[in-house]
Amino acid sequence: MAVEKKPESGTTGQPGRGRDAAIEEMLRVDHAGEYGAVRIYEGQLAVFRNLPGKHDTAASLARMAKDEEVHLARFNEIVNERRVRPTALNPVWHVAGFALGAATALMGEKAAHACTEAVESVIDEHYAAQVKKLDRMGETELRDTIEQFRLEEVQHRDEAVEKGAKEAPAYPLLSGAIKAACRLAIKLSEKA
C-alpha cells in the first residue's frame, strides 16, 4: 500500500509550494515595509523642509529616504520578477506611513529620530530572521539583498540614536507604540 506524502503545513499540496509561499510572504511584507518607510520619510520631510533652521535635519532625512527608495525600487523589481502579489493594505500604509512621519516630526526632531530608531530596530530584527531562513533555503541572491538592506537600516537606526532619539519626550512610550505598530503591520502584510 502506497503512503501519500502530506504537503507541508500551509501549502496547497503542490511540490515546493510551502517554500514558495514562505518567500512570497517575505517579499510581500518587505515590499510593504519599504513602501511604508518611504512614506514615513515623506511625512517627516513635509514638516522639516518647511521649518526654518531645520535644513540639516531635512538633509539627513532626505539621505535616508533615498536609501528607502532604492530598497523599494528593488523590491518592486523582485515582486514583479517572482510574480508576488503586493499586500492589499498598501493604501493603508500610504496614509499611515505619512501620518506617522508627519506626526513625529511635528513633535520635534528627537521624536522624529525616535520614530526612525523604533522602525529600524524592528526591521533589523525582521530582516535578520529572514536572512537566517533564506540561508537554510539556499536563496543566496535574495538573502544577500536583504542583508545589504538590513545593514543600511541599522545605519539609519544608529544615526537616529546619535541624533537624540532616546531623548525624545516620553521615549519609552513613543518607541514602544511605534514598534508594536510595526510588528502588527508586518503580520498583517504577510497574508493580506
XYZ file of C-alpha atoms in Angstrom:
192
model
C 0.000 0.000 0.000
C 1.437 3.371 -1.057
C 1.585 6.102 1.530
C 0.633 9.527 0.267
C 3.048 12.233 1.354
C 1.277 15.067 3.156
C 2.035 18.566 1.941
C 3.873 20.922 4.266
C 1.634 22.837 6.635
C 0.194 25.919 4.986
C 0.750 24.726 1.432
C -1.571 23.958 -1.428
C -0.179 20.457 -1.852
C 1.993 21.431 -4.793
C 5.625 20.318 -4.501
C 7.756 23.154 -3.152
C 4.710 25.317 -2.522
C 5.498 25.746 1.204
C 8.854 27.258 0.324
C 7.289 29.435 -2.381
C 4.557 30.610 -0.019
C 7.136 31.493 2.645
C 9.167 33.531 0.149
C 6.033 35.225 -1.187
C 5.115 36.293 2.359
C 8.629 37.612 2.929
C 8.555 39.611 -0.273
C 5.028 40.908 0.308
C 5.864 42.205 3.775
C 9.298 43.556 2.797
C 7.808 45.417 -0.159
C 5.095 46.856 2.109
C 7.650 47.780 4.763
C 9.871 49.657 2.366
C 6.819 51.418 0.952
C 5.785 52.406 4.476
C 9.309 53.633 5.241
C 9.324 55.843 2.151
C 6.001 57.311 3.266
C 7.266 57.924 6.832
C 10.216 59.900 5.496
C 7.939 61.801 3.114
C 5.779 62.811 6.091
C 8.788 63.906 8.122
C 10.271 65.818 5.217
C 6.971 67.585 4.550
C 7.352 69.130 8.005
C 11.101 69.726 8.281
C 11.586 71.134 4.780
C 9.223 73.959 5.695
C 10.643 74.822 9.120
C 13.361 77.440 9.456
C 16.642 76.166 10.834
C 15.900 72.512 10.056
C 17.976 72.218 6.886
C 20.448 69.730 8.443
C 17.642 67.535 9.759
C 15.853 67.622 6.405
C 19.095 66.769 4.587
C 19.757 63.797 6.883
C 16.207 62.505 6.468
C 16.341 63.017 2.702
C 19.517 60.912 2.521
C 17.871 58.094 4.486
C 14.736 58.412 2.354
C 16.849 57.877 -0.780
C 18.102 54.584 0.667
C 14.496 53.526 1.309
C 13.543 54.493 -2.250
C 16.346 52.266 -3.563
C 15.115 49.413 -1.360
C 11.536 49.899 -2.561
C 12.614 50.018 -6.206
C 14.484 46.736 -5.790
C 11.530 45.077 -4.064
C 9.278 46.359 -6.866
C 11.556 44.524 -9.302
C 11.657 41.345 -7.210
C 7.890 41.112 -6.678
C 7.405 41.590 -10.418
C 10.094 39.039 -11.331
C 8.636 36.459 -8.940
C 5.013 37.403 -9.632
C 4.242 38.094 -5.992
C 1.049 39.964 -5.227
C 1.748 43.087 -3.141
C -0.255 43.492 0.020
C -3.805 44.730 -0.351
C -3.035 47.021 2.600
C -0.777 49.384 0.615
C -3.461 52.127 0.653
C -3.469 51.901 4.458
C 0.337 52.042 4.643
C 0.260 55.001 2.228
C -1.762 57.076 4.685
C -0.461 55.586 7.949
C 3.208 55.944 6.986
C 2.879 59.582 6.003
C 0.785 60.346 9.098
C 3.325 58.700 11.417
C 6.180 60.609 9.809
C 4.408 63.946 9.915
C 3.114 63.451 13.463
C 6.516 62.556 14.894
C 8.150 65.437 13.008
C 5.581 67.837 14.442
C 6.550 66.562 17.892
C 10.132 67.658 17.199
C 13.438 66.416 15.838
C 14.077 63.954 18.659
C 10.626 62.407 18.258
C 11.246 62.033 14.514
C 14.551 60.333 15.293
C 12.774 58.139 17.875
C 10.402 57.068 15.103
C 13.336 56.138 12.865
C 15.066 54.281 15.703
C 11.923 52.287 16.542
C 11.057 51.388 12.956
C 14.610 50.449 12.025
C 15.048 48.341 15.183
C 12.041 46.230 14.230
C 13.208 45.980 10.619
C 16.680 44.904 11.757
C 15.141 42.036 13.772
C 12.762 41.146 10.947
C 15.397 41.139 8.204
C 17.887 39.210 10.395
C 15.301 36.444 10.879
C 14.638 36.368 7.138
C 18.343 36.128 6.356
C 18.579 33.004 8.554
C 15.558 31.426 6.816
C 16.902 32.249 3.369
C 20.291 30.759 4.301
C 18.533 27.488 5.159
C 16.576 27.641 1.885
C 19.662 28.303 -0.207
C 18.184 31.554 -1.568
C 21.558 33.292 -1.767
C 20.737 36.239 -4.025
C 17.613 37.269 -2.103
C 19.422 36.680 1.190
C 22.281 38.967 0.129
C 19.874 41.723 -0.948
C 18.002 41.610 2.352
C 21.235 41.533 4.362
C 22.533 44.590 2.478
C 19.294 46.436 3.184
C 19.370 45.319 6.842
C 22.821 46.838 7.282
C 21.628 50.121 5.769
C 18.620 50.120 8.115
C 20.980 49.584 11.065
C 22.943 52.657 9.932
C 19.708 54.689 9.926
C 18.863 53.422 13.422
C 22.328 54.208 14.755
C 22.281 57.693 13.240
C 18.872 58.364 14.799
C 20.216 57.322 18.208
C 23.260 59.594 17.758
C 20.909 62.487 16.956
C 18.972 62.085 20.205
C 16.203 59.567 19.531
C 16.280 58.316 23.112
C 15.957 61.884 24.423
C 12.522 62.339 22.832
C 9.670 63.212 25.182
C 8.077 60.009 26.501
C 10.617 57.994 24.510
C 9.775 54.572 26.004
C 6.075 55.041 25.281
C 6.609 56.515 21.810
C 9.173 53.902 20.791
C 7.136 51.035 22.228
C 3.972 52.131 20.425
C 5.778 52.502 17.087
C 7.499 49.122 17.458
C 4.180 47.438 18.287
C 2.540 49.084 15.262
C 5.408 47.915 13.016
C 5.142 44.339 14.250
C 1.390 44.388 13.639
C 1.899 45.819 10.147
C 4.359 43.004 9.394
C 1.874 40.324 10.464
C -0.995 41.894 8.533
C 1.033 42.423 5.367
C 2.258 38.823 5.185
C -1.185 37.475 4.340
C -3.318 40.407 3.216
